[in-house]
GROMACS .gro file of C-alpha atoms in nm:
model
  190
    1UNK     CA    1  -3.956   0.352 -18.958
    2UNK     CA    2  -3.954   0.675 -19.107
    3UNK     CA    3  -4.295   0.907 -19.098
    4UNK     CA    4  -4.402   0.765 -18.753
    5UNK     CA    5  -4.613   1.079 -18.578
    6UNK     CA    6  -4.617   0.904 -18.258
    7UNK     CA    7  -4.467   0.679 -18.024
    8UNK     CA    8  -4.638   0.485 -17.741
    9UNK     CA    9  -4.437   0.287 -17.507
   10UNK     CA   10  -4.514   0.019 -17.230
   11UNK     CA   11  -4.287  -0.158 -16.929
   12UNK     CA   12  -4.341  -0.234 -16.619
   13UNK     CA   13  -4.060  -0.403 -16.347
   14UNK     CA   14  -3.767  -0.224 -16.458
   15UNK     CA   15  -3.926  -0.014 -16.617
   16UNK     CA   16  -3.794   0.329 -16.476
   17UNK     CA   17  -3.422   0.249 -16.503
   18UNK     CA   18  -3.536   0.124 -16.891
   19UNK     CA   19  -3.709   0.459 -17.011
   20UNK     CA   20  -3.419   0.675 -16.836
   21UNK     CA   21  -3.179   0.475 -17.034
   22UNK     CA   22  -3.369   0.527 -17.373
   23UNK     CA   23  -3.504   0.933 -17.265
   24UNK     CA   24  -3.102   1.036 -17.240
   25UNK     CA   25  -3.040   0.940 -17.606
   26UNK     CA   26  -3.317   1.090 -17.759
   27UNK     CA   27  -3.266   1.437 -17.957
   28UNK     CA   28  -3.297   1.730 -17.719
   29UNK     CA   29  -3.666   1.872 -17.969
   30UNK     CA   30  -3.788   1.545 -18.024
   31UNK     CA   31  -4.029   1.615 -18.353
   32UNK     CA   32  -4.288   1.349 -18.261
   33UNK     CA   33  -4.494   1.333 -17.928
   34UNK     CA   34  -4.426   1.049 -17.704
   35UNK     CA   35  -4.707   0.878 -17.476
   36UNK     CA   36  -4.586   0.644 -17.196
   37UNK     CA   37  -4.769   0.356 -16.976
   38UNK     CA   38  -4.577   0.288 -16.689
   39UNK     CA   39  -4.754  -0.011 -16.455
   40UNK     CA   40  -4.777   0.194 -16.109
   41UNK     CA   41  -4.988   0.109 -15.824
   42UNK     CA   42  -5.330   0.338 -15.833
   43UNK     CA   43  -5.209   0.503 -15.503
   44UNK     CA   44  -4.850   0.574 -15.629
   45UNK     CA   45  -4.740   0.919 -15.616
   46UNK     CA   46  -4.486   0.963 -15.905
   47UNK     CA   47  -4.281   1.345 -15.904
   48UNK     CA   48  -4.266   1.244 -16.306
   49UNK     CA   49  -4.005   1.583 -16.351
   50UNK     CA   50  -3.765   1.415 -16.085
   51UNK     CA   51  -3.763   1.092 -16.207
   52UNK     CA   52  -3.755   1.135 -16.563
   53UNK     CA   53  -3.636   1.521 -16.606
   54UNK     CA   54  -3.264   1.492 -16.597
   55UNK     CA   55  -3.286   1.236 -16.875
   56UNK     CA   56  -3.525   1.440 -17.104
   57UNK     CA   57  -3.481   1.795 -17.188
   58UNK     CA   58  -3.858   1.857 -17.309
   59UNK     CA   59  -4.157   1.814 -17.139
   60UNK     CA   60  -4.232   1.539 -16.885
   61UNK     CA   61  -4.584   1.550 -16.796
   62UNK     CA   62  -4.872   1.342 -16.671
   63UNK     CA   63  -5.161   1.277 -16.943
   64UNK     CA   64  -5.500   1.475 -16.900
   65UNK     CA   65  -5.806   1.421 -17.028
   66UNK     CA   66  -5.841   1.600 -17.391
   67UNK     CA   67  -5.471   1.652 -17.359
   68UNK     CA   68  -5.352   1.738 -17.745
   69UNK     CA   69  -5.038   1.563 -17.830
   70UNK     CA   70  -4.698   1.826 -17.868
   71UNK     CA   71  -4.356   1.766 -18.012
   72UNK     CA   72  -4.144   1.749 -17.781
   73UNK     CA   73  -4.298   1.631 -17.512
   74UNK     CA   74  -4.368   1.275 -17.345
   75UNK     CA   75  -4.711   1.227 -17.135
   76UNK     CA   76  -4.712   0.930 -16.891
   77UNK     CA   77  -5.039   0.786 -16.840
   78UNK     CA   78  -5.193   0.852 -16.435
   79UNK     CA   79  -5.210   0.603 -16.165
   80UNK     CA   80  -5.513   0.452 -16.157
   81UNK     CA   81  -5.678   0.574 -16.544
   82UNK     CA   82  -5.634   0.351 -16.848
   83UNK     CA   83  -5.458   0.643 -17.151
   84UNK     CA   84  -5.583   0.662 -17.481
   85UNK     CA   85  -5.491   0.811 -17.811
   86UNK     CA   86  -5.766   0.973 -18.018
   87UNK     CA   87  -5.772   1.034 -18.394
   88UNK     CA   88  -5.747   1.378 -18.358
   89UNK     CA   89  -5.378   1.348 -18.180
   90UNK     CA   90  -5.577   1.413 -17.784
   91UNK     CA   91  -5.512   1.225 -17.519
   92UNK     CA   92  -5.837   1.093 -17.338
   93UNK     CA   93  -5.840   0.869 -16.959
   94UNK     CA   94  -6.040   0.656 -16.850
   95UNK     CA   95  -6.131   0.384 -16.546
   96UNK     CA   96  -6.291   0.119 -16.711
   97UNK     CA   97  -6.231  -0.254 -16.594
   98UNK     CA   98  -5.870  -0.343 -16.502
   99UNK     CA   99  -5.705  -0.483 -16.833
  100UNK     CA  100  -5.449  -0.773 -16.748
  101UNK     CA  101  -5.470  -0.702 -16.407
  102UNK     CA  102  -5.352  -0.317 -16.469
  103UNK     CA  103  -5.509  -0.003 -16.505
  104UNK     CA  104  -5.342   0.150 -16.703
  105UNK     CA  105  -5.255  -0.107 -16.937
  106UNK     CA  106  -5.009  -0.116 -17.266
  107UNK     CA  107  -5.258  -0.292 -17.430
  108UNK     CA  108  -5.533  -0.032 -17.410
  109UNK     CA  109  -5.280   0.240 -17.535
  110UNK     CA  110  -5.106   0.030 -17.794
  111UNK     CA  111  -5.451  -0.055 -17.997
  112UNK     CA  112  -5.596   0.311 -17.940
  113UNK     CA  113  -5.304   0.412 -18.089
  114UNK     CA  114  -5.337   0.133 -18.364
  115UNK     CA  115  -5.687   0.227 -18.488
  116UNK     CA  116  -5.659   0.608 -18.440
  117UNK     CA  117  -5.307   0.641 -18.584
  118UNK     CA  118  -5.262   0.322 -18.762
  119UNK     CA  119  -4.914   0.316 -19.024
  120UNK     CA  120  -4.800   0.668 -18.834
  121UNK     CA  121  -4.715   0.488 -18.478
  122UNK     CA  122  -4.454   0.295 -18.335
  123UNK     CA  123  -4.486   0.120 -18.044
  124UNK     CA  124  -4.237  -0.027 -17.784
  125UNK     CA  125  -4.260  -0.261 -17.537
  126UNK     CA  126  -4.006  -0.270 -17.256
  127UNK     CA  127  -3.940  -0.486 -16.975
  128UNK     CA  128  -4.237  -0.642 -16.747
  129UNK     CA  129  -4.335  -0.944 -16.554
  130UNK     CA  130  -4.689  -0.997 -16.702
  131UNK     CA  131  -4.780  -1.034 -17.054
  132UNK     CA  132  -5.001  -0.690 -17.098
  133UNK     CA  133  -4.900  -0.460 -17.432
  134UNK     CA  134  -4.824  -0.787 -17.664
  135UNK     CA  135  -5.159  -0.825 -17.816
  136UNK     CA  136  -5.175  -0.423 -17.814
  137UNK     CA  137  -4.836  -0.396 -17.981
  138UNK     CA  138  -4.981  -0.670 -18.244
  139UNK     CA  139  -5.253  -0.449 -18.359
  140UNK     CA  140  -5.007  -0.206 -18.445
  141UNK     CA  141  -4.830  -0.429 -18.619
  142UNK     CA  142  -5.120  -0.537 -18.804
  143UNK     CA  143  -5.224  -0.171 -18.887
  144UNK     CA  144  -4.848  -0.138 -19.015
  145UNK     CA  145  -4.742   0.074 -18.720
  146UNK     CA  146  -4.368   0.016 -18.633
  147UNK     CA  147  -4.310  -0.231 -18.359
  148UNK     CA  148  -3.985  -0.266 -18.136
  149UNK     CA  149  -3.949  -0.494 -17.864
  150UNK     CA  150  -3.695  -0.511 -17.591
  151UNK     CA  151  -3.463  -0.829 -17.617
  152UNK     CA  152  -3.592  -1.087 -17.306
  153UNK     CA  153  -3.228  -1.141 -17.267
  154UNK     CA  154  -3.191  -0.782 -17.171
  155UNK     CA  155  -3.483  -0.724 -16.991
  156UNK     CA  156  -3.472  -0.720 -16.645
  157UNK     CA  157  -3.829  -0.877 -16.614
  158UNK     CA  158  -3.837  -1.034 -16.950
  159UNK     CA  159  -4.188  -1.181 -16.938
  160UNK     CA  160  -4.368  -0.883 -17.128
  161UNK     CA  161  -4.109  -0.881 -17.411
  162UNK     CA  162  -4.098  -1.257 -17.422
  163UNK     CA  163  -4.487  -1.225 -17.481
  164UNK     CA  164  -4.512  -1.057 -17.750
  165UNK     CA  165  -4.242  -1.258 -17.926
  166UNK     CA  166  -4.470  -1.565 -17.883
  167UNK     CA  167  -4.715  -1.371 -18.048
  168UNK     CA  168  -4.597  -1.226 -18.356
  169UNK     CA  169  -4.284  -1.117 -18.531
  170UNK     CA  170  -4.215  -0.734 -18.449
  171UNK     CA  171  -4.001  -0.546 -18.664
  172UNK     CA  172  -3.679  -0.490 -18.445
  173UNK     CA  173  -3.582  -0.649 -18.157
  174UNK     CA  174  -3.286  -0.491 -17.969
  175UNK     CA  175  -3.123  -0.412 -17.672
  176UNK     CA  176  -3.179  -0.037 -17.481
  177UNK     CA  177  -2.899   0.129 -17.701
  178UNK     CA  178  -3.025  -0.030 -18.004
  179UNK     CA  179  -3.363   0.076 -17.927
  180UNK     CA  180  -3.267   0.455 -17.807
  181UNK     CA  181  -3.044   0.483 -18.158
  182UNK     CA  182  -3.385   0.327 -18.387
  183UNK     CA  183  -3.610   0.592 -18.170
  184UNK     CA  184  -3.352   0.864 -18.213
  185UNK     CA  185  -3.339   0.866 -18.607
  186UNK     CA  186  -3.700   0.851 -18.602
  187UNK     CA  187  -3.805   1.175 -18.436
  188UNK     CA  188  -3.511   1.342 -18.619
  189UNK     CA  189  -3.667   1.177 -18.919
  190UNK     CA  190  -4.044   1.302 -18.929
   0.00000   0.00000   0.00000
């Protein structure tokens, strides 16, 4: 997994207690930026810094349009916008159609980030209780991005994970330590 520039995540129920977990055991300069879809209601108000700020010690902000990616930093995708990854390492939002029911979705981050980044991205997909982000996290796969998926059998909604096993063969499966210690050596890595 070494050289990864990037790393897009996806969860949704459990999702919160999941990325606190993983955010705690990360470096305290992460060296690669980290961009987040969260499944939130459109009309959710999220204080992102009081949630997530303990367990991080960069940045914890939400994603703007034209945003450009920073070490260091993690960027959650707004309520309500569909996040995307652009070649030149910018965020950009949108409110297309509603992708597996959700906007935003994992899927529409995980394949920006697959054809804009393609080999230099990992992706992760987390606990959830639909099946959005598995045929995102296969494009990465198929671009030769990294892929990690959350064990079902430690998920606490373990639809989402169990999805994208039934699609394809990612290359780690683990548990939230396991997957905290894999994205650890890779932004002390690139």
């Amino acid at each position: 997994m070494k050289d990864r520039k990037l790393i897009v995540i996806g969860c949704s129920s459990g999702g919160v207690t999941a990325l606190q977990h993983i955010f705690c055991q990360l470096p305290k300069l992460p060296t690669v930026p980290i961009v987040v879809v969260q499944h939130i209601p459109a009309t959710a108000v999220l204080d992102l810094e009081l949630v997530f700020g303990r367990y991080f010690s960069g940045k914890v902000l939400e994603a703007m349009d034209k945003t450009a990616l920073k070490p260091g930093h993690i960027y959650f995708a707004p309520a309500g916008y569909h996040l995307l990854i652009e070649s030149d390492y910018t965020l950009s939002i949108s409110q297309d159609e509603h992708v597996n029911f959700a906007r935003p979705s994992i899927d529409v981050l995980f394949e920006s980030a697959a054809f804009a980044i393609r080999n230099d991205v990992c992706g992760v997909l987390l606990t959830g209780s639909n099946s959005d982000g598995a045929l995102g996290l296969m494009k990465i796969k198929d671009r030769l991005g990294y892929t990690i998926v959350q064990d079902p059998a430690t998920a606490e909604s373990p639809t989402m994970p169990q999805a994208a096993l039934n699609l394809f063969h990612p290359d780690m499966v683990g548990n939230l330590d396991e997957i905290a210690k894999k994205l650890a050596e890779t932004v002390r890595l690139t």
